[in-house]
CSV table of C-alpha atoms in Angstrom, one decimal:
chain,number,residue,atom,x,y,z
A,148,UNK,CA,0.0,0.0,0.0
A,149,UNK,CA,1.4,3.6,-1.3
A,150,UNK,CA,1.6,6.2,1.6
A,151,UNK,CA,0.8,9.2,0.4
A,152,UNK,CA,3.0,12.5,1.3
A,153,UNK,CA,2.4,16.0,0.9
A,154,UNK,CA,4.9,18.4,-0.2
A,155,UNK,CA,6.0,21.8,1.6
A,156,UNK,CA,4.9,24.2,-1.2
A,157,UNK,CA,7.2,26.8,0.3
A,158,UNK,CA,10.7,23.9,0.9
A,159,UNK,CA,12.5,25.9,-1.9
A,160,UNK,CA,11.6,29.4,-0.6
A,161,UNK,CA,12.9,28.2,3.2
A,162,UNK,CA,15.7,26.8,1.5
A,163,UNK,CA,16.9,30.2,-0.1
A,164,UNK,CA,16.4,31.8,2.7
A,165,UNK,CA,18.7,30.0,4.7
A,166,UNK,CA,21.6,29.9,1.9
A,167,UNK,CA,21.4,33.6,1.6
A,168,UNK,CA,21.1,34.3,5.3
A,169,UNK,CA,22.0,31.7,7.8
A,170,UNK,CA,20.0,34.1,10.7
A,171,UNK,CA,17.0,32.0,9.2
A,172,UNK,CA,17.9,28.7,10.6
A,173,UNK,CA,17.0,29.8,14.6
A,174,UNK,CA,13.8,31.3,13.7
A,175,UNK,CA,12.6,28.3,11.2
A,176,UNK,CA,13.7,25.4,13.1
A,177,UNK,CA,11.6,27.3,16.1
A,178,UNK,CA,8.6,28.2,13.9
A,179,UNK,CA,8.3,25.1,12.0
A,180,UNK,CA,7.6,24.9,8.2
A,181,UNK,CA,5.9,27.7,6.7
A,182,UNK,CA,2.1,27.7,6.9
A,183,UNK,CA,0.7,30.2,4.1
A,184,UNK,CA,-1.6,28.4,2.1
A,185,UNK,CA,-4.3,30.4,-0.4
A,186,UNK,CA,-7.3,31.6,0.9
A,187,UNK,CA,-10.6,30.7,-1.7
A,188,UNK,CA,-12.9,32.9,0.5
A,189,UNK,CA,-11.3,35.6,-1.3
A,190,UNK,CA,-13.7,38.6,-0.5
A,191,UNK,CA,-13.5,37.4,3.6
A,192,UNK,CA,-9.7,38.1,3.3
A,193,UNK,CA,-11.0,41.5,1.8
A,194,UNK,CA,-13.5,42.2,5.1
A,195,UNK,CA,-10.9,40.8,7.6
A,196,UNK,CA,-8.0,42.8,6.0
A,197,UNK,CA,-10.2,46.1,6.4
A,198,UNK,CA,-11.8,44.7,10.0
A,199,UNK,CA,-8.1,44.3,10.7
A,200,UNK,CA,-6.9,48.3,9.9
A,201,UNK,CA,-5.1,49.7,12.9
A,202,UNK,CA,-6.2,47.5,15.7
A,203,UNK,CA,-5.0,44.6,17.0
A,204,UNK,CA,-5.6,40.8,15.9
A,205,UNK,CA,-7.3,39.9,19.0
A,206,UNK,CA,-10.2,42.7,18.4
A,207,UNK,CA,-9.9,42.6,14.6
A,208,UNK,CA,-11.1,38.8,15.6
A,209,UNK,CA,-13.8,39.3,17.6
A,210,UNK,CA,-15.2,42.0,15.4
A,211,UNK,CA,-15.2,39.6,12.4
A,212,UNK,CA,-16.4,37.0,14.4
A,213,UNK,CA,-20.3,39.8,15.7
A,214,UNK,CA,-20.1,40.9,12.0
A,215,UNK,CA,-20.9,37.0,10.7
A,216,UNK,CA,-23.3,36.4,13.9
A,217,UNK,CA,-25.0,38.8,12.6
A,218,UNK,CA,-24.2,38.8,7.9
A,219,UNK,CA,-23.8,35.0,8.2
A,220,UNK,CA,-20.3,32.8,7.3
A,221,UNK,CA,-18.7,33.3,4.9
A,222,UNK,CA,-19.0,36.9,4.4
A,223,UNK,CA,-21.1,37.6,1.2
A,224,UNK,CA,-21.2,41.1,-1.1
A,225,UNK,CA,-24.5,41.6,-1.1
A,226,UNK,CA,-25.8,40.3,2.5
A,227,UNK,CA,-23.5,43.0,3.6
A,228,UNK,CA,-25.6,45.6,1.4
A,229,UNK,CA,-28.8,44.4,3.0
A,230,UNK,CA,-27.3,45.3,6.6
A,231,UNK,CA,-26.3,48.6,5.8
A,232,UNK,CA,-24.2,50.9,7.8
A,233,UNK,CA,-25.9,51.3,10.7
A,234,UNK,CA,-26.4,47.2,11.6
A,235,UNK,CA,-22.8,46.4,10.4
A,236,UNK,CA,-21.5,49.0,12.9
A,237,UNK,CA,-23.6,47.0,15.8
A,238,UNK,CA,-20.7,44.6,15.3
A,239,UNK,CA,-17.9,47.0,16.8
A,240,UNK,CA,-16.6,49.0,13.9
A,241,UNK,CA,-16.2,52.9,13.2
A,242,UNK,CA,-18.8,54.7,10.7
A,243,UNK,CA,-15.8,54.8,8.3
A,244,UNK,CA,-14.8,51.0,8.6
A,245,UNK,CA,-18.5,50.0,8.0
A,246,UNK,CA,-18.6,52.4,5.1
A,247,UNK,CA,-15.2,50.9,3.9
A,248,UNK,CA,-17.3,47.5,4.1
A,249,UNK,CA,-20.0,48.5,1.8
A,250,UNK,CA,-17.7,50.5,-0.4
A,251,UNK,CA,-15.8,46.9,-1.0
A,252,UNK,CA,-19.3,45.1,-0.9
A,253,UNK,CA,-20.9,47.5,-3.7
A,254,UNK,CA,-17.4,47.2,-5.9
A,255,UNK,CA,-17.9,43.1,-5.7
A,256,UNK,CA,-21.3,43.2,-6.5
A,257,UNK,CA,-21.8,45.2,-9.5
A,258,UNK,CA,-18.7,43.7,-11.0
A,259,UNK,CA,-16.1,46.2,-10.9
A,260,UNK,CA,-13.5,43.9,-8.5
A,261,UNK,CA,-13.9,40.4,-9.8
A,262,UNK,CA,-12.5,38.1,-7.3
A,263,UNK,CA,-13.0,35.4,-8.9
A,264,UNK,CA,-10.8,36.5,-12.0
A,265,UNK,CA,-8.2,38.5,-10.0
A,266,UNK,CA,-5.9,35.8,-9.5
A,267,UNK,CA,-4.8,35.7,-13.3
A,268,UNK,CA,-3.5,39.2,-12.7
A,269,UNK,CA,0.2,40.4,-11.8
A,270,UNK,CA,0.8,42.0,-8.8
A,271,UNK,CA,0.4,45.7,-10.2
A,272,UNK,CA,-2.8,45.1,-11.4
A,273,UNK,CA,-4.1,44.0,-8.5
A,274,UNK,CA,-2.8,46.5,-6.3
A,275,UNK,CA,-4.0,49.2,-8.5
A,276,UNK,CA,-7.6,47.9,-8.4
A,277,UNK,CA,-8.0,47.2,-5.3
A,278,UNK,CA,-6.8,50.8,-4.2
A,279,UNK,CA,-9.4,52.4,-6.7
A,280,UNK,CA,-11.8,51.2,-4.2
A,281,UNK,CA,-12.3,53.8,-1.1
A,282,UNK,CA,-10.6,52.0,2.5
A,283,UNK,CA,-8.1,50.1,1.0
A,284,UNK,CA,-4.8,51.1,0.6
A,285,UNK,CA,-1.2,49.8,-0.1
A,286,UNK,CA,-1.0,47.6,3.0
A,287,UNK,CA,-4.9,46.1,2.5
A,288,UNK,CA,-4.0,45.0,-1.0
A,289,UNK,CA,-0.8,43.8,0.2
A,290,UNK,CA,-2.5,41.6,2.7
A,291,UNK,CA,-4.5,40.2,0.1
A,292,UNK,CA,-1.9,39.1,-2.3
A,293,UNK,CA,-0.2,37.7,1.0
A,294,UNK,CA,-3.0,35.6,2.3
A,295,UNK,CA,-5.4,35.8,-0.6
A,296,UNK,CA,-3.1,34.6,-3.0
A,297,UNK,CA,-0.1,33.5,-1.5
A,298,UNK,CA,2.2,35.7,-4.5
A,299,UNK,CA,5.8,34.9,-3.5
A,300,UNK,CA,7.4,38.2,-3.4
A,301,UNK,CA,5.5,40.3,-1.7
A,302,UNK,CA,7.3,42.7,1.4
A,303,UNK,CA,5.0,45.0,2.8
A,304,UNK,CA,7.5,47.9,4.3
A,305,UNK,CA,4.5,49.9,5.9
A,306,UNK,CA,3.6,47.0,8.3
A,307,UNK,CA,5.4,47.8,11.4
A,308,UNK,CA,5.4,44.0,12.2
A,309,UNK,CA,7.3,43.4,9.6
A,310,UNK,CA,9.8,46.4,10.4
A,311,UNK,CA,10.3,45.6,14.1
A,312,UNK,CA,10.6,42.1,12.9
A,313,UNK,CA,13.6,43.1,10.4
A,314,UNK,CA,15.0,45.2,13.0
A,315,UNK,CA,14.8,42.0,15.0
A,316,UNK,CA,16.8,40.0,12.4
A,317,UNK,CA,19.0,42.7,12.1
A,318,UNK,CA,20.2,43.4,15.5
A,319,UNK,CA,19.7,47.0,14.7
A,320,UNK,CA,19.4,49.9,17.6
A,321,UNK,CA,16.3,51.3,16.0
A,322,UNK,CA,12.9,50.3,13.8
A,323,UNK,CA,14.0,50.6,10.1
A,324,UNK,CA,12.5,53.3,7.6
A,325,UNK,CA,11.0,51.3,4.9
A,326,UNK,CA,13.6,52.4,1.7
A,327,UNK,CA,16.0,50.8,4.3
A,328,UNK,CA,13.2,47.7,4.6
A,329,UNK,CA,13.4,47.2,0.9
A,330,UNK,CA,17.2,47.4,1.1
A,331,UNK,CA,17.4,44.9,4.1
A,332,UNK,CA,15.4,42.6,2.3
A,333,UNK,CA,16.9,42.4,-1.0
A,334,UNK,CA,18.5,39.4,-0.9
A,335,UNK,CA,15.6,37.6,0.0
A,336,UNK,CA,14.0,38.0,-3.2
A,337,UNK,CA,11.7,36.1,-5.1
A,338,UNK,CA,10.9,35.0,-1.4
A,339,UNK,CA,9.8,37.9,0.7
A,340,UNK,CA,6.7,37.0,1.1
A,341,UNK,CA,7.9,33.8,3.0
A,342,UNK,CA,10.5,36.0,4.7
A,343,UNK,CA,7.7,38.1,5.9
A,344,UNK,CA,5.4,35.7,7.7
A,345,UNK,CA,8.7,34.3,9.2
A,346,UNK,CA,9.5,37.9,10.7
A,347,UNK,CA,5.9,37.9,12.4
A,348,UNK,CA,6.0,34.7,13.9
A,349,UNK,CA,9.5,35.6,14.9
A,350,UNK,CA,7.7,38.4,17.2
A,351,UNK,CA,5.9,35.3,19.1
A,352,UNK,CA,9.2,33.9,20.4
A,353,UNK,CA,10.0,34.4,24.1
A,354,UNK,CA,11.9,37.2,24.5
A,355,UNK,CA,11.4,38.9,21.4
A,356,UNK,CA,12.0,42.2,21.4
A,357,UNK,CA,8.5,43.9,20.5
């Protein structure tokens, strides 16, 4: 009888890493093998990434978590619309985070941000889409290709995770500015994106500086 495996999708990324910088080896071994896998509840990723704006991980959780009690799991375009600002803000978010919400909900709907197509599209495209739409920026759409799509390469330098995580890694005195980010990070390329979740979970280890 055949025992079936399954392969690391991200073995070659973990393996650069470590061949270009040996600081990887600590963090890995302690983390473990890299857990990104794509998201198919592609507009959720969208809601969570906006619920997620700013606050911490713990309340962005238990927002999401009221906001389907009340819209129903998974999160759908046009249940959203039926709430409308007022209900979805019974769920613990700002005025401008629910209107966020239906600004992403309406874009969906009517067609103007197909999800379900978006994945055939590079990087810039995306991005530029997704910021046409009013509450989500740079760091939202980076999120999504993160999560959402798992792209490679992605290194999102306005995510101060991220740069007290490189600081981390880099023994450095203060928080890098990110043009020194992108600099710091170079030679992790095409495999920042796996670089990146590594710096976060680097931040869980005891004693890490936060």
């Amino acid at each position: 009888m055949s025992v079936r495996t399954t392969r690391d999708p991200w073995s070659s990324a973990v393996d650069h890493l470590v061949q270009v910088d040996s600081r990887w080896t600590e963090v890995i071994d302690w983390v473990g093998p890299c857990r990104l896998r794509p998201r198919r509840d592609r507009f959720g990723t969208l809601v969570r990434a906006i619920i997620g704006q700013q606050i911490s991980t713990k309340a962005a959780a238990s927002i999401d978590a009221r906001l389907r009690a009340i819209g129903g799991t998974p999160h759908d375009p046009v249940k959203l619309l039926d709430l409308g600002l007022e209900t979805i803000r019974t769920a613990g978010l700002s005025g401008v985070k629910a209107g966020y919400l239906l600004n992403l909900s309406e874009a969906v709907a009517d067609g103007r941000l197909p999800l379900k197509r978006i994945g055939t599209w590079t990087n810039e495209e995306i991005i530029a889409q997704l910021t046409t739409i009013k509450g989500i920026g740079l760091w939202t759409a980076e999120m999504f290709l993160v999560f959402a799509l798992n792209r490679p390469d992605v290194l999102s330098v306005g995510d101060l995770g991220v740069r007290v995580g490189l600081r981390n890694h880099h023994a450095l005195a203060e928080v890098p500015h990110p043009k020194q980010c992108e600099a710091l990070a170079e030679p992790w390329r095409p495999y920042r994106t796996v670089a990146m979740w590594y710096l976060w979970r680097g931040l869980e280890r005891p004693g890490s500086r936060a």
